[in-house]
Structures are given as C-alpha cells and as structure tokens.
CSV table of C-alpha atoms in Angstrom, one decimal:
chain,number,residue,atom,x,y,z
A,27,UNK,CA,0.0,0.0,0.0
A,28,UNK,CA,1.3,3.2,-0.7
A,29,UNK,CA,1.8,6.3,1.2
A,30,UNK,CA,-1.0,8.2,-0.4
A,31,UNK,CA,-3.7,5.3,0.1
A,32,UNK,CA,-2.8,5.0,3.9
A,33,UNK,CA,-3.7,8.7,3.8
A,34,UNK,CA,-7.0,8.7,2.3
A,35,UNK,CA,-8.0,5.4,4.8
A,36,UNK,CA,-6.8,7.7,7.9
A,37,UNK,CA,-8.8,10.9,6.9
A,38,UNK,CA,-11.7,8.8,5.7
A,39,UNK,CA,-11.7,7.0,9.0
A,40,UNK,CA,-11.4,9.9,10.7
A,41,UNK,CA,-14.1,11.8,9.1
A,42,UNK,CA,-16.4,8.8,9.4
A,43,UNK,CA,-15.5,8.6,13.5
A,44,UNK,CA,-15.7,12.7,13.8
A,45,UNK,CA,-19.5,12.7,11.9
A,46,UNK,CA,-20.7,10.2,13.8
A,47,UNK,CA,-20.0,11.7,17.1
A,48,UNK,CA,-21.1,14.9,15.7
A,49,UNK,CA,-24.6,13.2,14.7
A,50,UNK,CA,-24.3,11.5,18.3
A,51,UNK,CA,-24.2,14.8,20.1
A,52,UNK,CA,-27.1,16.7,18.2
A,53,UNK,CA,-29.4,13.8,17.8
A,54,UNK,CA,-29.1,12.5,21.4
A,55,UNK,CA,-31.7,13.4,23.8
A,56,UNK,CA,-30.3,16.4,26.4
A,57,UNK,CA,-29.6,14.8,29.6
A,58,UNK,CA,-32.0,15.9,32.7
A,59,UNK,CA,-30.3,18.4,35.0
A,60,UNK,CA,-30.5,17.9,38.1
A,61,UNK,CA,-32.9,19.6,40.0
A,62,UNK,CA,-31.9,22.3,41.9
A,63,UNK,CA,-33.5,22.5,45.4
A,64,UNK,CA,-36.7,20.1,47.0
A,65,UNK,CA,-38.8,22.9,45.4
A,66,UNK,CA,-37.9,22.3,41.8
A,67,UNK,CA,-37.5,18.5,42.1
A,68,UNK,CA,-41.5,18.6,43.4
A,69,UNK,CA,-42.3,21.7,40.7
A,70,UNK,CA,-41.3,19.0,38.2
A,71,UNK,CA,-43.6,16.4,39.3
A,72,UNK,CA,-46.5,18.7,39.2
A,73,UNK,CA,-46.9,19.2,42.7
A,74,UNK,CA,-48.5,22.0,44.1
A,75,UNK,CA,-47.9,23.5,47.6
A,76,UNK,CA,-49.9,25.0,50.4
A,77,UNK,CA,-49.7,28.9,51.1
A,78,UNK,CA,-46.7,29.4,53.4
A,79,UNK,CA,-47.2,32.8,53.6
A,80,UNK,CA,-47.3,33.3,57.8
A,81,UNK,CA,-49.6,36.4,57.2
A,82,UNK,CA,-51.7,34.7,54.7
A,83,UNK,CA,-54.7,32.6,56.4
A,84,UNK,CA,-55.2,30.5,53.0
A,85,UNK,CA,-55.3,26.6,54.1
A,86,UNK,CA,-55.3,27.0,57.5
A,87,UNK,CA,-57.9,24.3,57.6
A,88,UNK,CA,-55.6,22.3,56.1
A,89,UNK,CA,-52.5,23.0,58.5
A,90,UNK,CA,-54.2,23.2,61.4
A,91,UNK,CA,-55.4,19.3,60.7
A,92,UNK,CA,-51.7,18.6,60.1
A,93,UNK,CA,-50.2,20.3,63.3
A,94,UNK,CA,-52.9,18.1,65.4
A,95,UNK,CA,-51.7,15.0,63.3
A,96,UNK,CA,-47.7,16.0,63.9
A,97,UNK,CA,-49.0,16.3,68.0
A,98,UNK,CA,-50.8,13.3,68.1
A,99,UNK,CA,-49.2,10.1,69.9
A,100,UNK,CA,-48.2,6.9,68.8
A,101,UNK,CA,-47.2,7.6,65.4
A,102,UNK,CA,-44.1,6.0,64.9
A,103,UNK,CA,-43.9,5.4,61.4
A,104,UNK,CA,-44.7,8.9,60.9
A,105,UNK,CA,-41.8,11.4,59.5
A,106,UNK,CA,-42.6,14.2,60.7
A,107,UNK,CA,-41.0,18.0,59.6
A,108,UNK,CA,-39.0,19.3,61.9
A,109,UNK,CA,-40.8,22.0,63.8
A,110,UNK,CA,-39.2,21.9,67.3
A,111,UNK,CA,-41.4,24.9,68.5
A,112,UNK,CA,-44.9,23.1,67.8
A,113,UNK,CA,-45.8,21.3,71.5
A,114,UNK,CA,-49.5,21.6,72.2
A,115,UNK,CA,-52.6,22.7,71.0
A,116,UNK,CA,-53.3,25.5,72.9
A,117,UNK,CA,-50.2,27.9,70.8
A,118,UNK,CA,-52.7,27.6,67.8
A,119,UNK,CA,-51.0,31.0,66.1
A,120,UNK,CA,-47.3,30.4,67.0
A,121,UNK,CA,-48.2,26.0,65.6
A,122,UNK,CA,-49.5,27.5,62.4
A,123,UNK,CA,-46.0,30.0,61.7
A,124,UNK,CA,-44.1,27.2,63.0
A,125,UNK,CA,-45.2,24.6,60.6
A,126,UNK,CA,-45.2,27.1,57.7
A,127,UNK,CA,-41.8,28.1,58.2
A,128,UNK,CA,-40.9,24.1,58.3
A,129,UNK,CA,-42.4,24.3,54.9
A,130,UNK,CA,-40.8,26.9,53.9
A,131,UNK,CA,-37.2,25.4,54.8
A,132,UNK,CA,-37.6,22.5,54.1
A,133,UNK,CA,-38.5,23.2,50.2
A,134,UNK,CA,-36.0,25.5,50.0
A,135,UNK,CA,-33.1,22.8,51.3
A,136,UNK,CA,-30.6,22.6,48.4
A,137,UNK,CA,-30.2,18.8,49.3
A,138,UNK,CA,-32.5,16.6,47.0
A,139,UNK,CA,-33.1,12.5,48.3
A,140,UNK,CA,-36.0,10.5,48.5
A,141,UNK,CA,-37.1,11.6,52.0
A,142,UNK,CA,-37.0,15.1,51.9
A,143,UNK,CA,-38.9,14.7,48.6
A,144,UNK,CA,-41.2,12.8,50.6
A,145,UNK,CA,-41.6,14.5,53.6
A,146,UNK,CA,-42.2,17.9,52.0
A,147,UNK,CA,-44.9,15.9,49.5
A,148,UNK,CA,-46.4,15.1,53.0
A,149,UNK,CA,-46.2,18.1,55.0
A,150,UNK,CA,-46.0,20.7,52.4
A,151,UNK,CA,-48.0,19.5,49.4
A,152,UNK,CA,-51.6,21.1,48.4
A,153,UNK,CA,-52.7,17.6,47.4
A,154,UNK,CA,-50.2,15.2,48.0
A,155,UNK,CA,-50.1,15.1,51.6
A,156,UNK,CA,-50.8,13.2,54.8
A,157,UNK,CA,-54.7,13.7,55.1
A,158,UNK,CA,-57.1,12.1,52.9
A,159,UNK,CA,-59.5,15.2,53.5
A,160,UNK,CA,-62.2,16.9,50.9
A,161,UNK,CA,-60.1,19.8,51.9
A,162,UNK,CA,-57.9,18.9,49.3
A,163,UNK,CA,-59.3,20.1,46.5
C-alpha cells in the first residue's frame, strides 16, 4: 500500500468517526439536570404546595389538621417536619407559623433525596399530603 492510500484510509476514518459523534451529540436526547432544590425536584412532578405565607390565612384548615396529626401520639412510622417549637394545642397561632416556616425550609433545602422529597410531598404539598381530606381540592 502506498503512502498516499494510507492517507486517504486515515482521513476517511477519521471523518467517518468525527460525523458520527457529531450526529451523536445533536441527535441524542439532552440529559435531565438535576434539579436544583426540593422545590424544583417537586415543581417537576407537578406538585402544588400549600400557602406558606405566615400572614396569609389560605389553608389554614388544612395545617391546622396537620399540626394536630404532627401532635398526636403513637405515630411511629410517621416522618414528621422538623418543627421543634410546635408542643400543644393550645399555641394555635405560634403551631401555624411554626409549621409554615418548616415548609418553607424544608423546600427550600438545596439537598434533593427521597425523604425530603417525601416529607415535603407530606407536610408541604396542596394535594399530596398526609390527610385524605375533601379539603384537598
């Protein structure tokens, strides 16, 4: 073989490889980015949340029923949010800020995995939630 037809075979093979990684890139499907917080990884599943606004009064139905589930006893599979400040009944006010700033934390932890996802689609979720209640429509 000469000189010149190992040429031609090396750019030939070269081209071939180069366009089909070229065709590879463009035609491939883009691959999912990560999500960026608990908020966006739920935003993508469709999931809408409850008001967490501590001055708005819109579902308080809804997480007052949830504050009296996260006080009530022997619920030891439950995962409950992490509102240290919620103890009794009777702080009805400072139960209902407490919770919603739970909320509020917890969808905005950076830190995506299966039980924050879940726990905020349980505690934080307008339909997704703990309760199977007509209230959540």
């Amino acid at each position: 073989m000469s000189l010149k037809q190992v040429a031609i075979i090396a750019v030939t093979a070269t081209l071939i490889s180069g366009g089909a990684a070229i065709g590879t890139y463009f035609l491939a499907p883009p691959a999912k980015t990560k999500p960026k917080g608990i908020r966006e990884a739920l935003i993508e599943k469709g999931v809408k949340f409850l008001n967490v606004d501590t001055n708005s009064n819109e579902h308080d139905e809804i997480w007052e029923s949830l504050i009296l589930l996260f006080l009530a006893p022997n619920k030891d599979r439950l995962t409950k949010i992490t509102a240290p400040t919620i103890k009794n009944r009777l702080n009805k006010d400072a139960n209902l800020v407490a919770i919603k700033e739970a909320c509020t934390n917890l969808l905005n932890e950076k830190e995506v995995d299966d039980t924050r996802i879940k726990m905020a689609e349980d505690w934080c979720a307008l339909e997704v939630n703990l309760l199977a209640s007509p209230l959540r429509t």
